[in-house]
Amino acid sequence: MLELKGIGYTVREADGELGILNDISLTIDDHRLVVFTGPNGGGKTTLAKIIMGLVKPTSGRILWNGQDITDLGITERAKLGISYGFQQPPRFKGLTVRSLLTIASGDGKLSKDRCCQYLTKVGLCANDYLDREVDVSLSGGEVKRIEIASILARGSELMIFDEPEAGIDLWSFARLTETFEQIHAEGRATMIIISHQERIISLADEVVVVGDGEIRHRGSAQEILPKILADTTSICPVLTKGGVSK
Amino acid sequence: MMDTEVDRELLEKIADLIGKPVGAFNIRKDTGCDGRQSTDHIKITGKDDKPGIDIRVLPGTKGETCHIPVIITKPGISEMVYNDFYIGEDSDVDIVAGCGIHNCGSETSRHDGIHTFYVGKNSRVHYSEKHYGEGDGTGGRIMNPQTIVYLEEGASIQMDTTQIRGIDSTKRYTKIVCGPGAEAVITERLLTHGDQVAESDMEIVLDGNDSKGRVISRSVAQGSSSQIFRPLVVGNARCFGHVQCDSIIMGTATIRSVPEIAANSTEAQLIHEAAIGKIAGDQLLKLQTLGLTEEEAEDRILKGFLA
Ligand SMILES: Nc1ncnc2c1ncn2[C@@H]1O[C@H](COP(=O)(O)OP(=O)(O)OP(=O)(O)O)[C@@H](O)[C@H]1O
Ligand SMILES: [Mg+2]
């Protein structure tokens, strides 16, 4: 179980403090599939990074399976079963797809077959990719799918995916949603998926709408989807007021 | 031959040699000859007028390997060695050189070598050279290798040089002259640490039409070490040249990378790229999210980069 208690995050700027997250409290039970959605810049990635330990919150506590992990580092959290697939995955000169998956799995002797299975789950043809370097020669969608495969290989108790659909073609997207459904059905992991996709939102047990650094709405996909659609017209006060930003 | 633990370790490090090599070899230890073997196709003879050997590969020799490691196990040795390679036409050979210094004394150990290759028509040479130093003495470990290669028409050389740790000071000079249709590929891997210094000058001269030259240099400078690279590709004909230098800088190290391309023909097509930067923060973070500690992540990134 993951518990966020009054999470706040502010950064210092030249002209004072900038609030990014404000008093976020949320509990996610085991083996649930929760989707975080909401407007760009709303704070979803920041919240995910706070759970992984990539960003330190300025207030609040994080509990994982009852243990307070707020002060633990990234590596320690990874070892406790938390994983995060980056919105913009880094590239590595000299590290092959196979080595990345091997590192992720924590099994130094990860078989070629297993590597291939992970790649297939994200719609990549394994033989073309195993020995390629995860460097600038890969396309955006390819890197993104390899990133997701690394989370599958890790097989953590908590998997956080940050906009897994971004840049991914329709065929791979279909394969990917099947993969999420499968993990969910097997009850193997708790998943937090940050997404703007209706198809992914509809898989969720619960949808959390994050906007302006706060939880705007929570509920089932059926409840939330209509709300989001209704919101789209009123989301930008500047546009609706005058059409020109100041 | 290879009678001590130190010998065995050094030879394994620099030439991947375990036990007696197969094929032609010459092992130079502490300025003397510690073993030599010629084969039907590869003849190794000592020089009369100066230290070093001549290696003659008969025309048409295919798929043979020649090992010529140098090891220095005593402090205070300083040597200058001349090795000449005559590669006959239509050959295809692997030459494994390398120098290992074990210095546990207070005096400096130093190996300077001049390797000259004459590669005949349509021959292919794969030359690899590893430099390695160890020992807990205060004496310096110095290596200054020079490699000069002449490629005749259609000949090619793939030269892989590696120096990972242990050499306090190195000054490397490499020059390759390419005839028509000849191709030179140099890959350089270098890691310096502590207060080591490394300098690498390279010159690829593309003299013949349709010749090609390529330099791929990757280095890591740690601690307060310093590195200077000056790769130069000169195009004198219809040719293609590409220089790519990539360095990771750490600690208080310094790196200068000065790639140069020079065209003396309108048909020369030359490119250079150079980049220096620290390990990207998001790479370290990503590997930590996969359960590695920060140190492990750093090691893994450097290992991949220098692979
Ligand atoms: N270190 C920082 N300094 C200043 N501003 C920051 C910092 N980190 C995040 N922000 C700001 O906080 C807000 C939330 O960013 P975040 O990346 O969490 O949004 P998001 O909901 O993931 O958006 P998107 O849907 O575009 O991915 C943005 O306005 C961003 O510019
Ligand atoms: Mg985001």
Coordinates of C-alpha atoms and ligand atoms in Angstrom, one line a residue:
Chain A
M1 CA 0.0 0.0 0.0
L2 CA 1.2 3.5 -0.9
E3 CA 0.2 6.4 1.3
L4 CA 0.9 10.0 0.5
K5 CA 0.3 12.3 3.4
G6 CA 0.1 16.1 2.8
I7 CA 2.7 16.2 0.1
G8 CA 3.8 19.7 -0.8
Y9 CA 6.6 20.8 -3.1
T10 CA 7.8 24.4 -3.6
V11 CA 10.8 25.7 -5.4
R12 CA 12.7 28.9 -4.8
E13 CA 12.6 31.3 -7.6
A14 CA 14.2 34.7 -8.0
D15 CA 11.0 36.5 -7.1
G16 CA 10.0 34.3 -4.2
E17 CA 8.6 30.8 -3.8
L18 CA 6.8 28.8 -6.4
G19 CA 4.3 26.2 -5.3
I20 CA 4.2 23.1 -7.5
L21 CA 2.4 20.6 -5.3
N22 CA 0.1 21.5 -2.5
D23 CA -1.1 19.2 0.3
I24 CA -1.6 16.0 -1.7
S25 CA -2.9 13.1 0.2
L26 CA -3.7 9.8 -1.4
T27 CA -3.8 6.1 -0.5
I28 CA -3.4 3.4 -3.2
D29 CA -4.2 -0.1 -2.2
D30 CA -2.2 -3.1 -3.5
H31 CA -2.7 -4.3 -7.1
R32 CA -4.8 -1.3 -8.1
L33 CA -4.4 0.4 -11.4
V34 CA -4.6 4.1 -10.8
V35 CA -4.4 6.7 -13.6
F36 CA -3.1 10.2 -12.9
T37 CA -4.3 12.6 -15.5
G38 CA -4.8 16.4 -15.8
P39 CA -3.5 19.4 -17.7
N40 CA 0.1 19.9 -18.7
G41 CA 2.2 21.3 -16.0
G42 CA -0.4 20.2 -13.4
G43 CA 2.2 18.3 -11.3
K44 CA 1.8 14.7 -12.3
T45 CA 5.5 14.0 -13.1
T46 CA 6.6 15.8 -10.0
L47 CA 4.4 13.7 -7.9
A48 CA 5.6 10.5 -9.5
K49 CA 9.2 11.6 -9.0
I50 CA 8.5 12.3 -5.4
I51 CA 7.3 8.7 -4.9
M52 CA 10.4 7.4 -6.6
G53 CA 12.7 9.6 -4.6
L54 CA 13.9 11.6 -7.6
V55 CA 12.5 14.8 -6.1
K56 CA 12.4 15.5 -2.3
P57 CA 9.1 16.9 -1.2
T58 CA 9.2 20.1 0.9
S59 CA 6.5 18.8 3.2
G60 CA 4.5 15.6 3.9
R61 CA 5.3 12.0 4.3
I62 CA 5.3 9.0 2.0
L63 CA 4.6 5.5 3.4
W64 CA 5.2 2.3 1.4
N65 CA 3.8 -0.9 2.9
G66 CA 3.6 1.0 6.2
Q67 CA 7.2 2.1 6.2
D68 CA 8.1 5.8 6.1
I69 CA 10.3 6.1 3.0
T70 CA 10.3 9.9 2.8
D71 CA 14.0 10.1 3.7
L72 CA 15.2 7.1 1.7
G73 CA 17.2 7.5 -1.5
I74 CA 16.3 6.3 -5.0
T75 CA 18.3 3.1 -4.8
E76 CA 16.8 2.1 -1.5
R77 CA 13.3 2.7 -2.8
A78 CA 14.0 0.7 -5.9
K79 CA 15.1 -2.1 -3.7
L80 CA 11.9 -1.9 -1.8
G81 CA 9.9 -2.5 -4.9
I82 CA 9.2 0.9 -6.4
S83 CA 9.9 1.7 -10.1
Y84 CA 9.4 4.6 -12.4
G85 CA 9.4 4.8 -16.2
F86 CA 10.6 8.2 -17.2
Q87 CA 8.4 10.6 -19.3
Q88 CA 11.6 11.5 -21.2
P89 CA 14.0 8.5 -20.8
P90 CA 17.7 9.2 -20.9
R91 CA 19.9 7.7 -23.6
F92 CA 23.1 5.9 -23.0
K93 CA 26.1 5.8 -25.3
G94 CA 27.5 2.2 -25.2
L95 CA 24.7 0.6 -23.2
T96 CA 22.8 -2.0 -25.2
V97 CA 19.1 -2.7 -24.9
R98 CA 20.0 -6.1 -23.6
S99 CA 22.3 -4.7 -20.8
L100 CA 19.7 -2.2 -19.8
L101 CA 17.0 -4.9 -19.4
T102 CA 19.6 -7.1 -17.6
I103 CA 20.4 -4.3 -15.1
A104 CA 16.7 -3.7 -14.7
S105 CA 15.9 -7.3 -14.0
G106 CA 18.6 -7.5 -11.3
D107 CA 19.4 -10.9 -12.8
G108 CA 22.9 -10.8 -14.2
K109 CA 22.2 -13.9 -16.3
L110 CA 18.9 -12.7 -17.8
S111 CA 18.2 -15.0 -20.7
K112 CA 17.8 -13.7 -24.3
D113 CA 14.4 -15.3 -24.3
R114 CA 13.2 -13.2 -21.3
C115 CA 14.6 -10.0 -22.9
C116 CA 12.7 -10.8 -26.0
Q117 CA 9.5 -11.3 -24.1
Y118 CA 9.8 -7.9 -22.5
L119 CA 10.4 -6.2 -25.9
T120 CA 7.5 -8.1 -27.5
K121 CA 5.2 -6.8 -24.8
V122 CA 5.9 -3.2 -25.9
G123 CA 5.6 -4.1 -29.5
L124 CA 9.3 -4.2 -30.4
C125 CA 10.7 -6.9 -32.6
A126 CA 13.3 -8.2 -30.2
N127 CA 15.9 -9.4 -32.7
D128 CA 16.3 -6.0 -34.2
Y129 CA 16.9 -4.3 -30.9
L130 CA 18.7 -6.5 -28.3
D131 CA 22.2 -5.5 -29.4
R132 CA 21.5 -1.9 -30.2
E133 CA 22.7 0.8 -28.0
V134 CA 20.2 2.9 -26.2
D135 CA 21.7 6.1 -27.8
V136 CA 20.6 8.9 -30.1
S137 CA 20.3 6.4 -33.0
L138 CA 17.0 5.2 -31.6
S139 CA 13.8 7.1 -32.4
G140 CA 11.7 8.7 -29.7
G141 CA 9.1 6.0 -29.8
E142 CA 11.7 3.3 -29.7
V143 CA 13.4 4.7 -26.6
K144 CA 10.1 5.2 -24.9
R145 CA 9.1 1.6 -25.5
I146 CA 12.5 0.3 -24.3
E147 CA 12.0 2.4 -21.2
I148 CA 8.7 0.7 -20.5
A149 CA 10.3 -2.7 -21.2
S150 CA 12.9 -1.9 -18.5
I151 CA 10.0 -1.4 -16.0
L152 CA 8.5 -4.7 -17.1
A153 CA 11.8 -6.4 -16.7
R154 CA 12.2 -4.9 -13.2
G155 CA 8.9 -6.5 -12.2
S156 CA 8.5 -4.3 -9.1
E157 CA 5.6 -4.3 -6.8
L158 CA 4.8 -0.7 -7.7
M159 CA 5.2 0.3 -11.3
I160 CA 4.8 4.0 -12.3
F161 CA 4.6 4.8 -16.0
D162 CA 4.9 8.4 -17.0
E163 CA 2.9 8.9 -20.2
P164 CA 3.7 5.5 -21.7
E165 CA 1.7 6.3 -24.8
A166 CA 3.7 9.4 -25.7
G167 CA 5.1 9.1 -29.2
I168 CA 4.0 5.5 -29.6
D169 CA 2.4 4.2 -32.8
L170 CA -1.2 2.8 -32.8
W171 CA -0.1 -0.8 -33.1
S172 CA 2.4 -0.7 -30.2
F173 CA -0.1 1.3 -28.2
A174 CA -2.7 -1.5 -28.6
R175 CA 0.0 -4.1 -27.5
L176 CA 0.9 -1.9 -24.6
T177 CA -2.6 -1.5 -23.3
E178 CA -3.0 -5.3 -23.5
T179 CA 0.2 -5.6 -21.4
F180 CA -1.2 -3.3 -18.7
E181 CA -4.5 -5.1 -18.7
Q182 CA -2.7 -8.4 -18.3
I183 CA -0.5 -7.3 -15.4
H184 CA -3.6 -5.9 -13.8
A185 CA -5.6 -9.0 -14.3
E186 CA -2.9 -11.2 -12.9
G187 CA -2.7 -9.0 -9.8
R188 CA 1.1 -8.9 -10.0
A189 CA 1.7 -5.2 -9.3
T190 CA 0.3 -1.9 -8.3
M191 CA 0.3 0.4 -11.2
I192 CA 0.2 4.2 -11.4
I193 CA -0.1 5.3 -15.0
I194 CA 0.2 8.9 -15.9
S195 CA -1.8 9.3 -19.1
H196 CA -3.9 11.6 -21.3
Q197 CA -5.4 8.7 -23.2
E198 CA -9.0 7.8 -22.9
R199 CA -8.2 4.1 -23.6
I200 CA -5.8 3.9 -20.7
I201 CA -8.0 6.0 -18.4
S202 CA -10.8 3.5 -19.1
L203 CA -8.6 0.7 -17.7
A204 CA -8.3 2.4 -14.3
D205 CA -9.8 1.3 -11.0
E206 CA -9.4 4.8 -10.0
V207 CA -8.7 8.1 -11.8
V208 CA -7.0 11.0 -10.1
V209 CA -7.1 14.3 -11.8
V210 CA -4.1 16.5 -10.8
G211 CA -4.3 20.2 -11.7
D212 CA -2.5 23.2 -10.3
G213 CA -0.6 21.0 -7.9
E214 CA -3.7 19.7 -6.3
I215 CA -6.0 16.7 -6.6
R216 CA -9.0 18.1 -8.5
H217 CA -11.1 15.0 -8.8
R218 CA -11.0 11.4 -7.8
G219 CA -13.2 8.6 -8.9
S220 CA -13.9 5.8 -11.3
A221 CA -13.2 6.2 -15.0
Q222 CA -16.9 6.3 -15.7
E223 CA -17.3 9.2 -13.3
I224 CA -14.2 11.1 -14.3
L225 CA -14.2 10.9 -18.1
P226 CA -17.3 13.0 -18.6
K227 CA -15.9 15.6 -16.1
I228 CA -12.7 15.9 -18.0
L229 CA -14.5 16.4 -21.3
A230 CA -16.7 19.1 -19.7
D231 CA -13.6 20.8 -18.3
T232 CA -11.8 21.1 -21.6
T233 CA -13.8 24.2 -22.5
S234 CA -13.1 26.0 -19.2
I235 CA -9.5 24.9 -18.7
C236 CA -7.8 28.1 -19.8
P237 CA -9.2 31.2 -18.2
V238 CA -7.2 33.5 -20.6
L239 CA -8.5 31.9 -23.7
T240 CA -12.1 31.9 -22.6
K241 CA -11.9 35.5 -21.4
G242 CA -10.2 37.3 -24.2
G243 CA -8.4 34.9 -26.5
V244 CA -5.1 36.7 -25.9
S245 CA -2.6 36.1 -23.1
K246 CA -1.2 39.0 -21.2
Chain B
M1 CA 58.7 -17.8 -19.9
M2 CA 55.9 -16.3 -18.0
D3 CA 57.4 -17.7 -14.8
T4 CA 55.9 -15.3 -12.3
E5 CA 52.4 -14.4 -11.2
V6 CA 53.2 -10.8 -12.2
D7 CA 54.2 -11.9 -15.7
R8 CA 51.1 -14.0 -16.1
E9 CA 48.8 -11.2 -14.9
L10 CA 50.3 -8.6 -17.1
L11 CA 50.2 -10.7 -20.2
E12 CA 46.6 -11.6 -19.6
K13 CA 45.7 -7.9 -19.1
I14 CA 47.4 -6.6 -22.2
A15 CA 47.2 -9.4 -24.7
D16 CA 44.4 -11.7 -23.3
L17 CA 47.1 -14.3 -23.2
I18 CA 46.7 -17.2 -20.9
G19 CA 49.5 -19.7 -21.4
K20 CA 51.6 -19.9 -24.4
P21 CA 50.2 -18.1 -27.4
V22 CA 49.1 -19.9 -30.5
G23 CA 50.9 -18.9 -33.7
A24 CA 53.7 -16.4 -34.0
F25 CA 54.8 -14.4 -31.0
N26 CA 57.5 -12.5 -29.4
I27 CA 57.5 -11.6 -25.7
R28 CA 59.7 -8.9 -24.5
K29 CA 60.4 -8.8 -20.8
D30 CA 62.5 -6.2 -19.0
T31 CA 64.4 -5.3 -22.2
G32 CA 65.2 -9.0 -23.0
C33 CA 63.5 -11.6 -25.2
D34 CA 61.4 -13.9 -23.1
G35 CA 60.2 -16.2 -25.9
R36 CA 59.8 -16.0 -29.7
Q37 CA 58.2 -18.2 -32.3
S38 CA 57.8 -17.8 -36.0
T39 CA 55.4 -19.8 -38.1
D40 CA 55.5 -20.8 -41.8
H41 CA 53.9 -17.5 -42.8
I42 CA 55.0 -15.1 -40.1
K43 CA 58.7 -14.6 -39.5
I44 CA 60.0 -12.7 -36.5
T45 CA 63.7 -11.8 -36.3
G46 CA 65.6 -9.6 -33.9
K47 CA 67.3 -6.4 -35.1
D48 CA 71.1 -6.2 -35.1
D49 CA 71.5 -2.5 -34.9
K50 CA 69.0 -1.5 -32.3
P51 CA 66.4 -2.9 -29.9
G52 CA 63.3 -4.4 -31.6
I53 CA 62.1 -6.9 -34.1
D54 CA 61.1 -7.3 -37.7
I55 CA 57.9 -9.1 -38.4
R56 CA 57.4 -10.4 -41.9
V57 CA 54.1 -11.7 -43.0
L58 CA 54.3 -13.6 -46.2
P59 CA 51.9 -12.6 -49.0
G60 CA 48.6 -14.5 -48.9
T61 CA 48.7 -15.2 -45.2
K62 CA 45.2 -15.4 -44.0
G63 CA 43.6 -15.8 -40.5
E64 CA 46.8 -15.9 -38.5
T65 CA 47.5 -14.0 -35.3
C66 CA 50.8 -12.6 -34.0
H67 CA 51.3 -11.6 -30.4
I68 CA 54.0 -9.2 -29.5
P69 CA 53.5 -8.1 -25.9
V70 CA 56.0 -6.1 -23.8
I71 CA 56.2 -6.3 -20.1
I72 CA 58.3 -4.4 -17.6
T73 CA 58.4 -5.8 -14.1
K74 CA 61.4 -4.1 -12.7
P75 CA 61.6 -0.4 -11.6
G76 CA 64.1 1.9 -13.3
I77 CA 63.9 0.4 -16.8
S78 CA 63.8 2.9 -19.7
E79 CA 63.7 1.5 -23.2
M80 CA 63.2 2.6 -26.8
V81 CA 62.1 -0.2 -29.1
Y82 CA 61.7 -0.3 -32.9
N83 CA 59.3 -2.9 -34.4
D84 CA 58.8 -3.0 -38.1
F85 CA 56.0 -4.9 -39.8
Y86 CA 56.1 -6.0 -43.4
I87 CA 52.7 -7.3 -44.4
G88 CA 52.7 -9.0 -47.8
E89 CA 50.0 -8.6 -50.3
D90 CA 46.6 -10.2 -50.0
S91 CA 47.0 -11.1 -46.3
D92 CA 44.6 -10.9 -43.5
V93 CA 46.2 -11.0 -40.0
D94 CA 45.6 -10.0 -36.4
I95 CA 48.4 -8.4 -34.5
V96 CA 48.1 -8.1 -30.8
A97 CA 50.6 -5.7 -29.2
G98 CA 50.4 -4.2 -25.7
C99 CA 52.6 -3.1 -22.9
G100 CA 52.2 -3.8 -19.2
I101 CA 54.3 -2.2 -16.5
H102 CA 54.4 -3.5 -13.0
N103 CA 56.3 -1.0 -10.9
C104 CA 56.6 -1.4 -7.2
G105 CA 59.8 0.6 -6.8
S106 CA 60.5 4.3 -6.6
E107 CA 62.2 4.7 -9.9
T108 CA 60.4 5.4 -13.1
S109 CA 59.7 2.6 -15.6
R110 CA 59.4 3.8 -19.2
H111 CA 58.6 2.1 -22.5
D112 CA 58.9 4.0 -25.8
G113 CA 58.1 2.1 -28.9
I114 CA 58.0 3.0 -32.6
H115 CA 55.9 0.6 -34.6
T116 CA 56.1 1.0 -38.4
F117 CA 53.7 -1.0 -40.7
Y118 CA 54.1 -1.5 -44.4
V119 CA 50.9 -3.0 -45.5
G120 CA 50.9 -4.5 -49.0
K121 CA 48.1 -4.3 -51.6
N122 CA 44.7 -5.5 -50.6
S123 CA 45.9 -6.7 -47.2
R124 CA 43.9 -6.3 -44.0
V125 CA 45.4 -5.8 -40.6
H126 CA 43.7 -5.8 -37.3
Y127 CA 46.0 -4.2 -34.8
S128 CA 45.1 -4.0 -31.2
E129 CA 47.2 -2.5 -28.5
K130 CA 46.5 -2.4 -24.8
H131 CA 48.4 -0.4 -22.2
Y132 CA 48.2 -1.2 -18.6
G133 CA 50.1 -0.3 -15.4
E134 CA 50.1 -1.6 -11.9
G135 CA 52.2 -1.9 -8.7
D136 CA 52.1 0.2 -5.6
G137 CA 55.5 1.8 -5.9
T138 CA 56.0 5.5 -6.2
G139 CA 57.9 5.2 -9.4
G140 CA 56.2 6.5 -12.5
R141 CA 54.9 4.3 -15.3
I142 CA 55.4 6.0 -18.6
M143 CA 54.6 4.8 -22.2
N144 CA 55.1 6.7 -25.4
P145 CA 54.0 4.7 -28.4
Q146 CA 54.4 5.8 -31.9
T147 CA 52.7 4.0 -34.7
I148 CA 53.3 4.7 -38.4
V149 CA 51.3 2.9 -41.0
Y150 CA 51.6 2.9 -44.8
L151 CA 48.7 1.4 -46.6
E152 CA 49.1 0.4 -50.2
E153 CA 46.3 0.3 -52.7
G154 CA 43.2 -1.4 -51.3
A155 CA 44.9 -2.2 -47.9
S156 CA 43.2 -1.6 -44.6
I157 CA 44.0 -1.4 -41.0
Q158 CA 41.7 -1.4 -38.0
M159 CA 43.6 -0.1 -35.0
D160 CA 42.2 -0.5 -31.6
T161 CA 44.1 1.1 -28.7
T162 CA 43.1 0.9 -25.1
Q163 CA 44.6 2.4 -22.0
I164 CA 42.5 2.0 -18.9
R165 CA 44.2 3.1 -15.7
G166 CA 47.7 2.7 -14.4
I167 CA 49.8 4.7 -16.9
D168 CA 51.0 7.9 -15.3
S169 CA 52.1 9.6 -18.5
T170 CA 51.5 8.8 -22.1
K171 CA 52.3 10.6 -25.3
R172 CA 50.9 8.8 -28.2
Y173 CA 51.6 9.5 -31.9
T174 CA 49.8 7.8 -34.7
K175 CA 50.2 8.4 -38.4
I176 CA 48.5 6.5 -41.2
V177 CA 49.0 7.2 -44.8
C178 CA 46.4 5.8 -47.1
G179 CA 46.9 4.9 -50.7
P180 CA 44.1 4.5 -53.3
G181 CA 41.1 2.6 -51.9
A182 CA 42.9 2.1 -48.6
E183 CA 41.0 2.4 -45.3
A184 CA 42.1 3.2 -41.8
V185 CA 39.9 3.0 -38.8
I186 CA 41.2 3.9 -35.4
T187 CA 39.3 3.4 -32.2
E188 CA 40.9 4.8 -29.1
R189 CA 39.8 4.2 -25.5
L190 CA 41.4 6.0 -22.7
L191 CA 40.8 6.4 -19.0
T192 CA 43.0 8.5 -16.8
H193 CA 42.8 9.1 -13.1
G194 CA 44.8 10.6 -10.2
D195 CA 47.2 13.1 -11.7
Q196 CA 47.9 11.2 -14.9
V197 CA 48.5 12.9 -18.1
A198 CA 47.7 11.6 -21.6
E199 CA 48.4 13.2 -25.0
S200 CA 47.3 11.7 -28.3
D201 CA 48.3 13.1 -31.6
M202 CA 46.9 11.4 -34.7
E203 CA 47.3 12.1 -38.3
I204 CA 45.5 10.2 -41.1
V205 CA 46.6 11.3 -44.5
L206 CA 44.2 10.3 -47.3
D207 CA 46.5 10.4 -50.3
G208 CA 44.8 8.0 -52.7
N209 CA 41.4 8.3 -54.4
D210 CA 38.6 6.5 -52.6
S211 CA 40.6 6.2 -49.5
K212 CA 38.8 6.4 -46.2
G213 CA 39.8 7.3 -42.7
R214 CA 37.9 7.2 -39.5
V215 CA 38.8 8.0 -35.9
I216 CA 36.5 7.1 -33.0
S217 CA 38.0 8.3 -29.8
R218 CA 36.3 7.9 -26.4
S219 CA 37.9 8.9 -23.2
V220 CA 37.2 9.4 -19.5
A221 CA 39.2 11.8 -17.3
Q222 CA 38.8 11.3 -13.6
G223 CA 40.5 12.8 -10.5
S224 CA 42.8 15.6 -11.5
S225 CA 44.1 13.9 -14.6
S226 CA 44.5 15.7 -17.9
Q227 CA 44.1 14.7 -21.5
I228 CA 44.8 16.4 -24.9
F229 CA 43.6 15.0 -28.2
R230 CA 44.8 16.3 -31.6
P231 CA 43.3 14.1 -34.3
L232 CA 44.0 15.4 -37.8
V233 CA 42.6 14.1 -41.1
V234 CA 44.2 15.4 -44.3
G235 CA 42.4 14.8 -47.6
N236 CA 44.6 15.0 -50.6
A237 CA 42.3 13.2 -53.1
R238 CA 38.8 12.0 -53.6
C239 CA 38.3 10.6 -50.1
F240 CA 36.2 10.4 -47.0
G241 CA 37.3 11.2 -43.5
H242 CA 35.5 11.3 -40.2
V243 CA 36.8 12.2 -36.7
Q244 CA 34.6 11.6 -33.7
C245 CA 35.9 12.5 -30.2
D246 CA 33.8 12.0 -27.1
S247 CA 35.0 12.5 -23.6
I248 CA 33.5 12.3 -20.1
I249 CA 35.0 14.7 -17.6
M250 CA 34.9 14.1 -13.9
G251 CA 36.3 15.5 -10.7
T252 CA 38.8 18.3 -11.3
A253 CA 40.2 16.8 -14.5
T254 CA 40.9 18.7 -17.7
I255 CA 40.4 17.7 -21.3
R256 CA 41.3 19.5 -24.5
S257 CA 40.1 18.1 -27.7
V258 CA 41.4 19.8 -30.9
P259 CA 40.1 17.9 -33.9
E260 CA 41.4 19.1 -37.2
I261 CA 40.4 18.4 -40.8
A262 CA 42.4 19.7 -43.8
A263 CA 41.3 19.4 -47.4
N264 CA 43.7 19.8 -50.3
S265 CA 41.3 18.6 -52.9
T266 CA 37.8 19.6 -53.9
E267 CA 36.9 15.9 -53.8
A268 CA 37.8 15.5 -50.2
Q269 CA 34.8 15.1 -47.8
L270 CA 35.8 15.5 -44.2
I271 CA 33.8 15.7 -41.0
H272 CA 34.7 16.2 -37.4
E273 CA 32.7 16.0 -34.2
A274 CA 34.0 16.6 -30.7
A275 CA 32.1 16.6 -27.4
I276 CA 33.1 16.8 -23.8
G277 CA 30.7 16.6 -20.9
K278 CA 30.1 15.1 -17.6
I279 CA 28.0 12.0 -17.1
A280 CA 24.4 13.0 -17.7
G281 CA 22.5 13.3 -14.4
D282 CA 19.4 11.6 -15.7
Q283 CA 21.5 8.6 -16.7
L284 CA 22.7 8.2 -13.2
L285 CA 19.2 8.7 -11.8
K286 CA 17.7 6.2 -14.2
L287 CA 20.1 3.4 -13.2
Q288 CA 19.5 4.2 -9.6
T289 CA 15.8 3.7 -10.1
L290 CA 16.8 0.2 -11.4
G291 CA 18.4 -0.5 -8.0
L292 CA 22.0 0.5 -8.6
T293 CA 23.8 2.7 -6.1
E294 CA 25.2 6.0 -7.4
E295 CA 28.7 4.5 -7.6
E296 CA 27.5 1.3 -9.4
A297 CA 25.6 3.5 -11.8
E298 CA 28.6 5.6 -12.6
D299 CA 30.8 2.5 -13.1
R300 CA 28.2 0.9 -15.4
I301 CA 27.9 4.1 -17.5
L302 CA 31.7 4.4 -17.9
K303 CA 32.1 0.7 -18.7
G304 CA 29.5 1.0 -21.5
F305 CA 31.0 4.2 -22.8
L306 CA 34.5 2.7 -23.0
A307 CA 33.4 -0.7 -24.3
Ligands
LIG1 N1 12.5 22.3 -10.4 C1 11.5 23.1 -10.9 N2 11.7 24.4 -10.9 C2 10.7 25.2 -11.4 N3 9.5 24.7 -11.9 C3 9.3 23.4 -11.8 C4 10.3 22.5 -11.4 N4 9.8 21.2 -11.5 C5 8.6 21.3 -12.0 N5 8.3 22.6 -12.2 C6 7.0 23.1 -12.7 O1 6.0 22.5 -12.0 C7 4.9 22.2 -12.8 C8 4.5 20.8 -12.8 O2 5.4 20.1 -13.6 P1 5.2 18.5 -14.0 O3 6.3 18.1 -14.8 O4 5.0 17.8 -12.7 O5 3.8 18.5 -14.8 P2 3.0 17.4 -15.5 O6 1.7 17.3 -14.8 O7 3.8 16.1 -15.5 O8 2.9 18.0 -16.9 P3 2.9 17.2 -18.4 O9 1.5 16.7 -18.6 O10 3.2 18.3 -19.3 O11 3.9 16.2 -18.4 C9 5.2 22.8 -14.2 O12 4.7 24.1 -14.3 C10 6.7 22.8 -14.2 O13 7.2 23.9 -15.0
MG2 MG 4.7 15.0 -16.9

